[in-house]
mmCIF file of C-alpha atoms in Angstrom:
data_model
loop_
_atom_site.group_PDB
_atom_site.id
_atom_site.type_symbol
_atom_site.label_atom_id
_atom_site.label_comp_id
_atom_site.label_asym_id
_atom_site.label_seq_id
_atom_site.Cartn_x
_atom_site.Cartn_y
_atom_site.Cartn_z
ATOM 1 C CA MET A 1368 151.471 65.460 145.016
ATOM 2 C CA SER A 1369 152.404 66.900 141.072
ATOM 3 C CA ARG A 1370 151.154 70.692 140.796
ATOM 4 C CA VAL A 1371 149.979 70.221 137.473
ATOM 5 C CA ARG A 1372 146.606 67.717 137.572
ATOM 6 C CA VAL A 1373 144.635 66.994 133.990
ATOM 7 C CA GLN A 1374 141.772 64.219 135.249
ATOM 8 C CA GLN A 1375 137.555 63.408 134.495
ATOM 9 C CA GLN A 1376 137.071 63.218 138.137
ATOM 10 C CA ALA A 1377 135.929 66.607 140.007
ATOM 11 C CA PHE A 1378 138.207 68.418 142.829
ATOM 12 C CA ASP A 1379 136.896 70.222 145.530
ATOM 13 C CA ALA A 1380 139.732 73.329 146.428
ATOM 14 C CA GLY A 1381 139.240 73.412 149.953
ATOM 15 C CA GLU A 1382 140.621 69.467 150.366
ATOM 16 C CA GLU A 1383 143.944 71.112 147.361
ATOM 17 C CA GLN A 1384 144.255 74.482 149.172
ATOM 18 C CA ARG A 1385 144.026 72.278 152.775
ATOM 19 C CA ARG A 1386 147.083 69.925 151.374
ATOM 20 C CA LEU A 1387 149.239 72.793 149.343
ATOM 21 C CA ILE A 1388 149.745 74.584 152.786
ATOM 22 C CA GLU A 1389 149.599 71.439 155.391
ATOM 23 C CA ALA A 1390 152.387 72.267 157.717
ATOM 24 C CA ARG A 1391 153.713 74.920 156.485
ATOM 25 C CA THR A 1392 154.050 78.590 158.232
ATOM 26 C CA ASP A 1393 156.662 80.085 155.268
ATOM 27 C CA ILE A 1394 153.281 81.418 153.536
ATOM 28 C CA GLY A 1395 151.873 84.419 153.884
ATOM 29 C CA ALA A 1396 148.895 83.955 151.231
ATOM 30 C CA VAL A 1397 147.358 81.217 149.354
ATOM 31 C CA VAL A 1398 144.711 82.931 146.151
ATOM 32 C CA GLY A 1399 142.523 79.820 144.639
ATOM 33 C CA PHE A 1400 140.581 80.492 140.998
ATOM 34 C CA THR A 1401 137.536 78.014 140.288
ATOM 35 C CA GLY A 1402 136.783 78.105 136.370
ATOM 36 C CA LEU A 1403 132.733 77.018 136.115
ATOM 37 C CA VAL A 1404 130.752 75.988 133.441
ATOM 38 C CA ARG A 1405 128.368 78.603 132.201
ATOM 39 C CA ASP A 1406 124.502 77.495 130.925
ATOM 40 C CA PHE A 1407 125.014 80.598 128.288
ATOM 41 C CA ASN A 1408 128.043 80.910 125.708
ATOM 42 C CA GLU A 1409 127.279 81.715 122.333
ATOM 43 C CA ARG A 1410 124.895 80.534 122.539
ATOM 44 C CA PRO A 1411 122.598 80.614 125.194
ATOM 45 C CA GLU A 1412 121.596 76.949 126.846
ATOM 46 C CA VAL A 1413 124.609 74.454 127.459
ATOM 47 C CA GLN A 1414 123.220 71.957 128.036
ATOM 48 C CA ALA A 1415 127.055 69.939 128.368
ATOM 49 C CA LEU A 1416 130.416 70.756 127.689
ATOM 50 C CA SER A 1417 132.628 68.390 125.482
ATOM 51 C CA LEU A 1418 136.704 68.820 126.649
ATOM 52 C CA GLU A 1419 138.913 67.869 124.625
ATOM 53 C CA HIS A 1420 143.061 67.752 125.396
ATOM 54 C CA TYR A 1421 146.167 66.020 123.858
ATOM 55 C CA PRO A 1422 147.947 63.423 126.021
ATOM 56 C CA GLY A 1423 151.311 64.873 127.231
ATOM 57 C CA MET A 1424 151.327 67.432 125.089
ATOM 58 C CA THR A 1425 148.783 68.753 127.938
ATOM 59 C CA GLU A 1426 150.465 68.039 130.833
ATOM 60 C CA ALA A 1427 154.136 69.151 129.329
ATOM 61 C CA ALA A 1428 152.250 72.498 128.346
ATOM 62 C CA LEU A 1429 150.705 72.904 132.610
ATOM 63 C CA GLU A 1430 154.545 72.112 134.053
ATOM 64 C CA ALA A 1431 156.011 74.849 131.563
ATOM 65 C CA ILE A 1432 153.684 77.652 132.542
ATOM 66 C CA VAL A 1433 154.336 76.398 136.510
ATOM 67 C CA ASP A 1434 157.719 76.877 135.632
ATOM 68 C CA GLU A 1435 157.351 80.414 134.100
ATOM 69 C CA ALA A 1436 155.555 81.702 136.465
ATOM 70 C CA GLU A 1437 157.745 80.117 139.286
ATOM 71 C CA SER A 1438 160.122 82.191 137.658
ATOM 72 C CA ARG A 1439 158.687 85.077 137.858
ATOM 73 C CA TRP A 1440 158.007 85.315 141.360
ATOM 74 C CA PRO A 1441 158.255 83.428 144.613
ATOM 75 C CA LEU A 1442 156.065 81.168 144.977
ATOM 76 C CA GLN A 1443 156.024 78.347 147.755
ATOM 77 C CA GLY A 1444 153.694 76.106 145.981
ATOM 78 C CA VAL A 1445 150.731 75.838 143.117
ATOM 79 C CA ARG A 1446 148.611 73.124 142.050
ATOM 80 C CA VAL A 1447 147.056 73.122 138.876
ATOM 81 C CA ILE A 1448 143.316 70.780 137.639
ATOM 82 C CA HIS A 1449 141.898 71.062 134.516
ATOM 83 C CA ARG A 1450 139.168 68.733 134.077
ATOM 84 C CA ILE A 1451 138.283 66.584 130.758
ATOM 85 C CA GLY A 1452 135.636 65.063 129.552
ATOM 86 C CA ARG A 1453 131.979 66.714 130.098
ATOM 87 C CA LEU A 1454 130.588 68.429 132.202
ATOM 88 C CA ALA A 1455 127.731 70.180 132.840
ATOM 89 C CA PRO A 1456 126.753 74.036 133.393
ATOM 90 C CA GLY A 1457 127.893 74.614 137.408
ATOM 91 C CA ASP A 1458 130.556 72.310 137.378
ATOM 92 C CA PRO A 1459 134.165 72.906 138.387
ATOM 93 C CA ILE A 1460 136.991 73.457 135.135
ATOM 94 C CA VAL A 1461 139.820 74.509 136.701
ATOM 95 C CA LEU A 1462 141.342 75.084 139.449
ATOM 96 C CA VAL A 1463 144.515 76.816 139.921
ATOM 97 C CA VAL A 1464 145.381 77.395 143.587
ATOM 98 C CA VAL A 1465 149.343 80.002 144.455
ATOM 99 C CA ALA A 1466 150.475 80.221 147.817
ATOM 100 C CA SER A 1467 153.412 82.185 148.553
ATOM 101 C CA ALA A 1468 154.916 84.453 151.292
ATOM 102 C CA HIS A 1469 153.529 87.905 150.270
ATOM 103 C CA ARG A 1470 150.050 89.026 148.526
ATOM 104 C CA ARG A 1471 150.761 90.771 145.569
ATOM 105 C CA ALA A 1472 153.083 87.665 144.388
ATOM 106 C CA ALA A 1473 149.776 85.130 144.615
ATOM 107 C CA PHE A 1474 147.585 87.567 143.352
ATOM 108 C CA GLU A 1475 149.757 87.825 139.853
ATOM 109 C CA ALA A 1476 151.102 84.699 140.117
ATOM 110 C CA CYS A 1477 147.219 82.871 139.806
ATOM 111 C CA ASP A 1478 145.893 85.174 137.105
ATOM 112 C CA PHE A 1479 149.409 85.053 134.831
ATOM 113 C CA ILE A 1480 148.690 81.064 135.118
ATOM 114 C CA MET A 1481 145.015 81.177 133.931
ATOM 115 C CA ASP A 1482 145.635 83.279 131.310
ATOM 116 C CA TYR A 1483 148.432 81.532 129.485
ATOM 117 C CA LEU A 1484 146.824 78.492 130.968
ATOM 118 C CA LYS A 1485 143.891 79.866 128.478
ATOM 119 C CA THR A 1486 146.057 80.523 125.323
ATOM 120 C CA ARG A 1487 149.126 77.842 125.527
ATOM 121 C CA ALA A 1488 147.280 74.849 126.755
ATOM 122 C CA PRO A 1489 145.691 72.456 125.151
ATOM 123 C CA PHE A 1490 142.241 71.900 125.206
ATOM 124 C CA TRP A 1491 139.589 72.403 123.388
ATOM 125 C CA LYS A 1492 135.125 73.053 124.512
ATOM 126 C CA LYS A 1493 132.440 71.280 122.426
ATOM 127 C CA GLU A 1494 129.403 72.401 124.206
ATOM 128 C CA HIS A 1495 126.129 70.790 123.962
ATOM 129 C CA THR A 1496 123.194 73.386 123.374
ATOM 130 C CA ALA A 1497 119.870 73.044 123.125
ATOM 131 C CA SER A 1498 119.876 73.916 119.313
ATOM 132 C CA GLY A 1499 122.810 72.129 118.732
ATOM 133 C CA ASP A 1500 126.519 71.406 119.292
ATOM 134 C CA TYR A 1501 129.141 73.834 118.609
ATOM 135 C CA TRP A 1502 133.152 73.648 119.202
ATOM 136 C CA VAL A 1503 134.120 76.720 121.477
ATOM 137 C CA ALA A 1504 136.147 79.483 119.603
ATOM 138 C CA GLU A 1505 139.115 81.197 120.566
ATOM 139 C CA ARG A 1506 138.746 84.575 122.592
ATOM 140 C CA GLN A 1507 140.788 87.505 121.409
ATOM 141 C CA THR A 1508 140.914 89.078 125.437
ATOM 142 C CA ASP A 1509 142.564 86.128 125.792
ATOM 143 C CA HIS A 1510 144.445 87.052 123.833
ATOM 144 C CA ARG A 1511 144.555 89.832 125.050
ATOM 145 C CA ASP A 1512 144.744 89.389 128.793
ATOM 146 C CA ALA A 1513 147.520 86.663 128.452
ATOM 147 C CA GLU A 1514 149.757 89.377 126.438
ATOM 148 C CA ARG A 1515 150.107 91.911 129.219
ATOM 149 C CA TRP A 1516 152.326 89.408 130.100
ATOM 150 C CA GLU A 1517 154.836 89.846 127.836
ATOM 151 C CA VAL A 1518 156.259 93.038 128.635
ATOM 152 C CA SER A 1519 158.402 94.259 130.075
ATOM 153 C CA SER A 1520 160.423 90.452 131.292
ATOM 154 C CA MET B 337 109.973 71.600 141.546
ATOM 155 C CA SER B 338 107.298 70.237 141.180
ATOM 156 C CA LEU B 339 106.165 66.711 139.393
ATOM 157 C CA THR B 340 104.916 66.930 136.146
ATOM 158 C CA HIS B 341 102.615 63.674 136.001
ATOM 159 C CA LEU B 342 99.717 65.897 138.248
ATOM 160 C CA ASN B 343 98.354 68.406 137.614
ATOM 161 C CA ALA B 344 96.913 71.812 139.455
ATOM 162 C CA ARG B 345 94.308 69.831 141.608
ATOM 163 C CA GLY B 346 96.580 67.191 142.541
ATOM 164 C CA GLU B 347 95.218 64.642 140.067
ATOM 165 C CA ALA B 348 97.335 62.296 137.935
ATOM 166 C CA HIS B 349 97.511 63.023 133.782
ATOM 167 C CA MET B 350 99.276 62.512 131.580
ATOM 168 C CA VAL B 351 101.658 65.653 129.827
ATOM 169 C CA ASP B 352 101.469 67.150 126.659
ATOM 170 C CA VAL B 353 104.355 66.907 124.172
ATOM 171 C CA GLY B 354 102.567 67.767 121.505
ATOM 172 C CA ASP B 355 104.705 71.135 121.792
ATOM 173 C CA LYS B 356 107.269 70.086 123.210
ATOM 174 C CA ALA B 357 110.309 70.106 120.281
ATOM 175 C CA GLU B 358 111.925 67.023 119.138
ATOM 176 C CA SER B 359 116.149 65.818 120.529
ATOM 177 C CA ARG B 360 117.917 63.314 120.006
ATOM 178 C CA ARG B 361 116.881 61.808 123.681
ATOM 179 C CA GLU B 362 119.020 59.255 124.907
ATOM 180 C CA ALA B 363 118.517 57.318 128.683
ATOM 181 C CA ARG B 364 121.481 54.243 130.298
ATOM 182 C CA ALA B 365 119.678 52.381 133.140
ATOM 183 C CA SER B 366 121.034 49.352 135.314
ATOM 184 C CA GLY B 367 120.111 47.300 137.756
ATOM 185 C CA ALA B 368 121.337 43.865 139.141
ATOM 186 C CA ILE B 369 121.189 40.249 140.097
ATOM 187 C CA ARG B 370 122.714 38.166 142.715
ATOM 188 C CA MET B 371 122.619 34.372 142.884
ATOM 189 C CA ARG B 372 124.622 32.198 143.949
ATOM 190 C CA PRO B 373 128.729 31.747 142.664
ATOM 191 C CA GLU B 374 126.926 27.949 141.145
ATOM 192 C CA THR B 375 124.312 29.610 140.120
ATOM 193 C CA LEU B 376 126.141 31.965 138.132
ATOM 194 C CA ALA B 377 128.798 29.075 136.946
ATOM 195 C CA LEU B 378 126.197 26.909 135.286
ATOM 196 C CA LEU B 379 124.980 30.380 133.876
ATOM 197 C CA ALA B 380 127.536 31.407 132.220
ATOM 198 C CA ASP B 381 128.242 27.956 130.995
ATOM 199 C CA GLY B 382 124.937 27.117 129.267
ATOM 200 C CA GLU B 383 123.360 23.825 131.165
ATOM 201 C CA LEU B 384 119.982 25.867 132.796
ATOM 202 C CA PRO B 385 117.390 23.298 132.654
ATOM 203 C CA LYS B 386 115.805 26.398 130.274
ATOM 204 C CA GLY B 387 118.140 27.033 127.788
ATOM 205 C CA ASP B 388 119.765 30.249 126.424
ATOM 206 C CA VAL B 389 119.152 32.543 129.474
ATOM 207 C CA LEU B 390 120.886 35.775 128.371
ATOM 208 C CA ALA B 391 119.565 35.279 124.668
ATOM 209 C CA THR B 392 116.453 34.995 125.840
ATOM 210 C CA ALA B 393 117.051 38.045 128.525
ATOM 211 C CA ARG B 394 118.060 40.250 126.495
ATOM 212 C CA ILE B 395 114.871 39.844 123.858
ATOM 213 C CA ALA B 396 112.953 40.764 126.897
ATOM 214 C CA GLY B 397 114.140 43.770 128.077
ATOM 215 C CA ILE B 398 113.691 44.507 124.542
ATOM 216 C CA GLN B 399 110.501 44.358 123.861
ATOM 217 C CA ALA B 400 108.778 45.017 127.237
ATOM 218 C CA ALA B 401 110.849 48.269 126.748
ATOM 219 C CA LYS B 402 108.908 48.928 123.670
ATOM 220 C CA ARG B 403 106.173 47.554 126.057
ATOM 221 C CA THR B 404 106.393 49.937 128.736
ATOM 222 C CA HIS B 405 103.577 52.721 128.334
ATOM 223 C CA GLU B 406 101.632 49.639 128.304
ATOM 224 C CA LEU B 407 102.532 48.989 132.204
ATOM 225 C CA ILE B 408 103.266 52.412 133.753
ATOM 226 C CA PRO B 409 100.006 54.567 133.744
ATOM 227 C CA LEU B 410 100.643 56.887 131.940
ATOM 228 C CA CYS B 411 103.867 56.975 130.191
ATOM 229 C CA HIS B 412 103.266 57.799 126.485
ATOM 230 C CA SER B 413 104.078 55.138 123.818
ATOM 231 C CA LEU B 414 107.171 56.074 121.600
ATOM 232 C CA ALA B 415 108.234 54.861 119.084
ATOM 233 C CA LEU B 416 112.533 53.671 119.596
ATOM 234 C CA SER B 417 114.706 54.626 117.106
ATOM 235 C CA LYS B 418 117.351 51.412 119.554
ATOM 236 C CA VAL B 419 117.082 49.268 122.279
ATOM 237 C CA SER B 420 120.361 46.879 123.680
ATOM 238 C CA VAL B 421 120.348 45.100 126.379
ATOM 239 C CA ASP B 422 123.798 43.762 128.018
ATOM 240 C CA PHE B 423 124.911 41.919 130.203
ATOM 241 C CA GLU B 424 127.807 41.369 132.273
ATOM 242 C CA LEU B 425 128.880 38.695 134.591
ATOM 243 C CA ASP B 426 130.625 39.595 137.461
ATOM 244 C CA GLU B 427 131.658 36.255 138.965
ATOM 245 C CA ALA B 428 133.586 38.890 142.535
ATOM 246 C CA SER B 429 129.952 39.704 143.367
ATOM 247 C CA ALA B 430 128.105 36.892 141.952
ATOM 248 C CA SER B 431 125.725 38.458 140.189
ATOM 249 C CA VAL B 432 124.579 39.314 136.665
ATOM 250 C CA ARG B 433 125.070 43.263 135.618
ATOM 251 C CA VAL B 434 122.368 44.066 133.064
ATOM 252 C CA SER B 435 122.661 47.355 131.264
ATOM 253 C CA ALA B 436 119.778 48.875 129.318
ATOM 254 C CA THR B 437 120.056 52.156 126.373
ATOM 255 C CA CYS B 438 117.309 52.985 124.711
ATOM 256 C CA ARG B 439 117.118 55.950 122.520
ATOM 257 C CA LEU B 440 114.702 58.306 119.571
ATOM 258 C CA ASN B 441 113.942 61.336 118.222
ATOM 259 C CA GLY B 442 111.134 62.458 120.402
ATOM 260 C CA ARG B 443 109.511 64.577 122.489
ATOM 261 C CA THR B 444 109.450 62.430 125.300
ATOM 262 C CA GLY B 445 112.254 60.939 127.506
ATOM 263 C CA VAL B 446 113.192 57.399 127.001
ATOM 264 C CA GLU B 447 113.630 56.741 131.146
ATOM 265 C CA MET B 448 111.637 54.689 131.972
ATOM 266 C CA GLU B 449 111.603 53.232 128.806
ATOM 267 C CA ALA B 450 115.583 51.985 130.195
ATOM 268 C CA LEU B 451 114.299 51.276 133.273
ATOM 269 C CA THR B 452 111.642 48.935 132.247
ATOM 270 C CA ALA B 453 113.886 46.993 129.920
ATOM 271 C CA VAL B 454 116.283 46.845 133.012
ATOM 272 C CA SER B 455 113.830 45.122 135.232
ATOM 273 C CA VAL B 456 112.156 42.947 132.569
ATOM 274 C CA ALA B 457 115.516 41.765 131.627
ATOM 275 C CA CYS B 458 115.830 41.146 135.390
ATOM 276 C CA LEU B 459 113.187 39.357 136.372
ATOM 277 C CA THR B 460 113.292 36.614 133.556
ATOM 278 C CA LEU B 461 117.338 36.161 134.185
ATOM 279 C CA TYR B 462 115.114 34.503 137.348
ATOM 280 C CA ASP B 463 112.544 32.728 135.552
ATOM 281 C CA MET B 464 114.774 31.751 133.895
ATOM 282 C CA CYS B 465 117.629 29.936 136.690
ATOM 283 C CA LYS B 466 114.555 29.290 139.305
ATOM 284 C CA ALA B 467 114.613 26.204 139.188
ATOM 285 C CA VAL B 468 118.348 26.282 140.840
ATOM 286 C CA ASP B 469 118.646 28.885 143.139
ATOM 287 C CA LYS B 470 115.776 30.676 144.587
ATOM 288 C CA ALA B 471 117.276 32.777 146.591
ATOM 289 C CA MET B 472 118.204 34.843 143.927
ATOM 290 C CA GLU B 473 117.436 39.140 144.502
ATOM 291 C CA ILE B 474 116.785 41.673 142.418
ATOM 292 C CA GLY B 475 118.642 44.492 142.963
ATOM 293 C CA GLU B 476 120.519 47.713 142.549
ATOM 294 C CA ILE B 477 118.246 48.826 139.539
ATOM 295 C CA ARG B 478 118.576 52.799 138.459
ATOM 296 C CA LEU B 479 118.882 55.339 135.610
ATOM 297 C CA GLU B 480 122.725 55.914 134.591
ATOM 298 C CA THR B 481 122.409 58.722 132.578
ATOM 299 C CA LYS B 482 120.368 60.524 129.755
ATOM 300 C CA THR B 483 120.813 63.368 127.399
ATOM 301 C CA GLY B 484 118.188 65.460 125.827
ATOM 302 C CA GLY B 485 115.210 67.254 126.577
ATOM 303 C CA LYS B 486 114.415 70.301 128.605
ATOM 304 C CA SER B 487 115.378 68.879 132.229
ATOM 305 C CA GLY B 488 118.894 68.049 130.671
ATOM 306 C CA ASP B 489 121.851 65.934 130.847
ATOM 307 C CA TYR B 490 122.286 62.999 134.060
ATOM 308 C CA ALA B 491 124.069 61.665 134.121
ATOM 309 C CA ARG B 492 124.676 59.070 137.595
ATOM 310 C CA GLU B 493 127.895 60.487 140.325
ATOM 311 C CA GLY B 494 130.467 58.581 139.223
ATOM 312 C CA GLU B 495 129.489 58.066 135.857
ATOM 313 C CA VAL B 496 130.879 59.773 132.864
ATOM 314 C CA ALA B 497 129.136 60.382 129.682
ATOM 315 C CA GLU B 498 129.908 58.675 126.218
ATOM 316 C CA ALA B 499 131.814 61.707 125.316
ATOM 317 C CA PRO B 500 134.962 62.167 123.066
ATOM 318 C CA ILE B 501 137.368 63.048 125.706
ATOM 319 C CA VAL B 502 140.706 62.000 124.182
ATOM 320 C CA THR B 503 142.329 63.304 120.648
ATOM 321 C CA GLY B 504 142.079 60.720 118.455
ATOM 322 C CA GLU B 505 138.708 58.983 119.532
ATOM 323 C CA GLY B 506 136.110 60.568 118.314
ATOM 324 C CA GLU B 507 132.862 59.672 117.799
ATOM 325 C CA ALA B 508 132.099 56.581 114.753
ATOM 326 C CA GLY B 509 131.859 57.571 111.598
ATOM 327 C CA GLU B 510 133.562 60.894 112.038
ATOM 328 C CA VAL B 511 137.375 59.761 112.085
ATOM 329 C CA SER B 512 138.935 58.062 109.991
ATOM 330 C CA LEU B 513 142.241 56.318 109.623
ATOM 331 C CA GLY B 514 144.169 57.322 106.959
ATOM 332 C CA ALA B 515 146.976 54.470 104.721
ATOM 333 C CA ARG B 516 149.411 53.433 106.910
ATOM 334 C CA CYS B 517 152.873 53.622 106.363
ATOM 335 C CA ALA B 518 154.100 49.737 105.051
ATOM 336 C CA ALA B 519 156.182 47.504 108.648
ATOM 337 C CA GLY B 520 160.035 49.000 108.524
ATOM 338 C CA GLU B 521 159.470 52.397 106.610
ATOM 339 C CA PRO B 522 160.909 54.563 108.335
ATOM 340 C CA CYS B 523 157.679 57.656 108.515
ATOM 341 C CA ILE B 524 155.540 60.710 110.257
ATOM 342 C CA LEU B 525 152.774 59.990 112.156
ATOM 343 C CA VAL B 526 149.718 62.895 111.823
ATOM 344 C CA LYS B 527 147.120 63.488 114.605
ATOM 345 C CA CYS B 528 144.461 66.338 113.334
ATOM 346 C CA LEU B 529 142.889 67.144 116.711
ATOM 347 C CA ALA B 530 139.147 68.772 118.111
ATOM 348 C CA GLU B 531 137.367 70.467 115.204
ATOM 349 C CA LEU B 532 139.786 70.094 113.063
ATOM 350 C CA ARG B 533 139.716 66.063 112.740
ATOM 351 C CA GLU B 534 135.638 66.436 112.575
ATOM 352 C CA ARG B 535 136.123 69.478 110.054
ATOM 353 C CA LEU B 536 138.638 67.653 107.722
ATOM 354 C CA GLY B 537 137.489 64.403 109.283
ATOM 355 C CA VAL B 538 140.413 62.091 109.621
ATOM 356 C CA GLY B 539 141.661 61.522 113.034
ATOM 357 C CA GLU B 540 145.555 60.221 111.983
ATOM 358 C CA VAL B 541 147.651 59.766 109.279
ATOM 359 C CA SER B 542 151.049 58.104 108.851
ATOM 360 C CA LEU B 543 153.102 59.319 106.229
ATOM 361 C CA PRO B 544 156.142 57.886 104.711
ATOM 362 C CA PHE B 545 158.704 59.845 105.781
ATOM 363 C CA ASN B 546 160.572 59.979 101.957
ATOM 364 C CA ALA B 547 156.936 61.773 101.013
ATOM 365 C CA LEU B 548 158.448 64.676 101.678
ATOM 366 C CA GLU B 549 160.511 67.082 99.580
ATOM 367 C CA ARG B 550 161.245 68.678 101.768
ATOM 368 C CA ALA B 551 162.357 67.437 106.012
ATOM 369 C CA ASP B 552 160.047 70.606 107.674
ATOM 370 C CA VAL B 553 156.175 70.791 108.280
ATOM 371 C CA GLY B 554 155.022 73.415 105.207
ATOM 372 C CA GLY B 555 156.974 70.002 103.089
ATOM 373 C CA LEU B 556 154.511 67.231 105.026
ATOM 374 C CA LYS B 557 151.792 70.067 104.524
ATOM 375 C CA ALA B 558 152.118 69.632 101.038
ATOM 376 C CA ALA B 559 152.746 66.366 101.436
ATOM 377 C CA LEU B 560 149.447 65.811 102.632
ATOM 378 C CA LYS B 561 148.068 67.682 100.569
ATOM 379 C CA ALA B 562 148.806 66.163 97.293
ATOM 380 C CA SER B 563 148.059 62.084 99.392
ATOM 381 C CA ASP B 564 144.197 63.670 100.431
ATOM 382 C CA PRO B 565 142.246 66.357 99.502
ATOM 383 C CA ARG B 566 140.980 67.173 103.191
ATOM 384 C CA PHE B 567 143.532 68.501 103.754
ATOM 385 C CA ALA B 568 143.214 71.772 101.950
ATOM 386 C CA GLY B 569 141.522 71.787 105.008
ATOM 387 C CA LEU B 570 144.663 73.023 106.318
ATOM 388 C CA ASP B 571 144.555 76.298 105.069
ATOM 389 C CA GLU B 572 141.648 77.200 106.303
ATOM 390 C CA GLY B 573 141.300 79.200 109.260
ATOM 391 C CA ARG B 574 144.216 79.521 112.210
ATOM 392 C CA VAL B 575 145.385 76.170 112.961
ATOM 393 C CA LEU B 576 147.955 75.893 114.687
ATOM 394 C CA CYS B 577 151.192 72.296 114.987
ATOM 395 C CA ALA B 578 153.284 70.708 117.413
ATOM 396 C CA VAL B 579 155.492 68.577 116.837
ATOM 397 C CA ASN B 580 156.514 65.908 119.493
ATOM 398 C CA GLN B 581 154.391 67.629 120.875
ATOM 399 C CA VAL B 582 155.492 71.129 121.374
ATOM 400 C CA MET B 583 153.921 74.345 119.350
ATOM 401 C CA ALA B 584 156.081 74.504 116.353
ATOM 402 C CA GLY B 585 156.332 76.651 112.673
ATOM 403 C CA ASN B 586 155.956 75.803 109.054
ATOM 404 C CA ALA B 587 159.585 76.409 108.910
ATOM 405 C CA THR B 588 160.548 74.128 112.171
ATOM 406 C CA PRO B 589 162.250 70.544 110.581
ATOM 407 C CA LEU B 590 161.641 66.955 111.067
ATOM 408 C CA THR B 591 162.844 63.368 111.051
ATOM 409 C CA ALA B 592 161.274 60.599 110.498
ATOM 410 C CA GLU B 593 159.477 58.806 113.231
ATOM 411 C CA ASP B 594 158.058 62.747 113.878
ATOM 412 C CA GLU B 595 154.791 62.874 116.140
ATOM 413 C CA VAL B 596 153.095 66.406 114.176
ATOM 414 C CA ALA B 597 149.360 67.250 115.707
ATOM 415 C CA PHE B 598 147.820 69.795 113.194
ATOM 416 C CA PHE B 599 144.814 71.673 115.946
ATOM 417 C CA PRO B 600 142.860 74.469 115.967
ATOM 418 C CA PRO B 601 142.914 77.415 119.015
ATOM 419 C CA VAL B 602 143.358 75.765 121.873
ATOM 420 C CA THR B 603 139.568 77.266 124.441
ATOM 421 C CA GLY B 604 140.267 75.494 127.942
ATOM 422 C CA GLY B 605 140.211 76.992 130.624
#
């Protein structure tokens, strides 16, 4: 099972976690993060979201982020799934599951992967709202979140 | 959840749509008619006694969509801006799959129109083929997708609504393919992605490698701007760049046959 997947279909977070840890007894902690489509963002009444990506580079960028996480923390398994295409409010959009022997590494690596994904993986969101469609702008808070990991390495 | 066609006393009434905002509405419905394989073969070959079955059924479906309000009691009469009916012959299941798309800018949805178009197209297929096959069966008539309006978008499970998913497949009319290099000439493939593609109106172009005064990304930008004024937009806002799918900057060197993508800051997750 590849560590990174980019797909249109929905995913089952429970199933992904189960498959990541099945038949393993060396894992002491699993942390999972699921991102969902909100019905409000820069404008209210978001009716749908279209996610575009750059095929090829997307997968490579996600693999590089997972490699970086594995070099920083002792991890027993990682799964990253990001959806593309048209999504509705409430739909799951991204999944990161990290397994490690200890909880601190799993928490931190999961947090790190999401911060880097949001600032480095080539995905773009277009929101469809009651008042029209628009491309989502980047957020400075996301960059500050990602910069937290750039110290003392 | 309440039924909008019933009033507080449970009586049928027509919904007052005068105060609803106009928006672009689109709905797609589908259905199928199953028949004997021999009947499908005759249909495919145009050898049925009543003539061109599919063309007739298509017109019937389009006409029916326009008259939905005469058939369904509480439907409004709508000025549809588009109705299309399409057929797919499926030999494996010996059936004809019918799909219909209806669109308008207005205050009510068009799913009843799409469902009516599919239903009547199926009935017409039955009528056109019944001389050779009376056991045909109409089924699976259903709404596939619906967009616009207060109740929001709908897509049947497993259906993916039309949307630009992958780079380079922008919405029609927004993307132009620029000049291509002559065959055999060394060139650079340039892609503009996401918001940048829509803002510049350029999806993909290829540029002769020899057009670059400097063989780096900065040189490519200059050559693009010289070839097409729309590329002046590369200097507006933050525009990122990748060479052969790896993040790059103005000083990144280029060689012939490189793929260079320009795009806005990423917003996934």
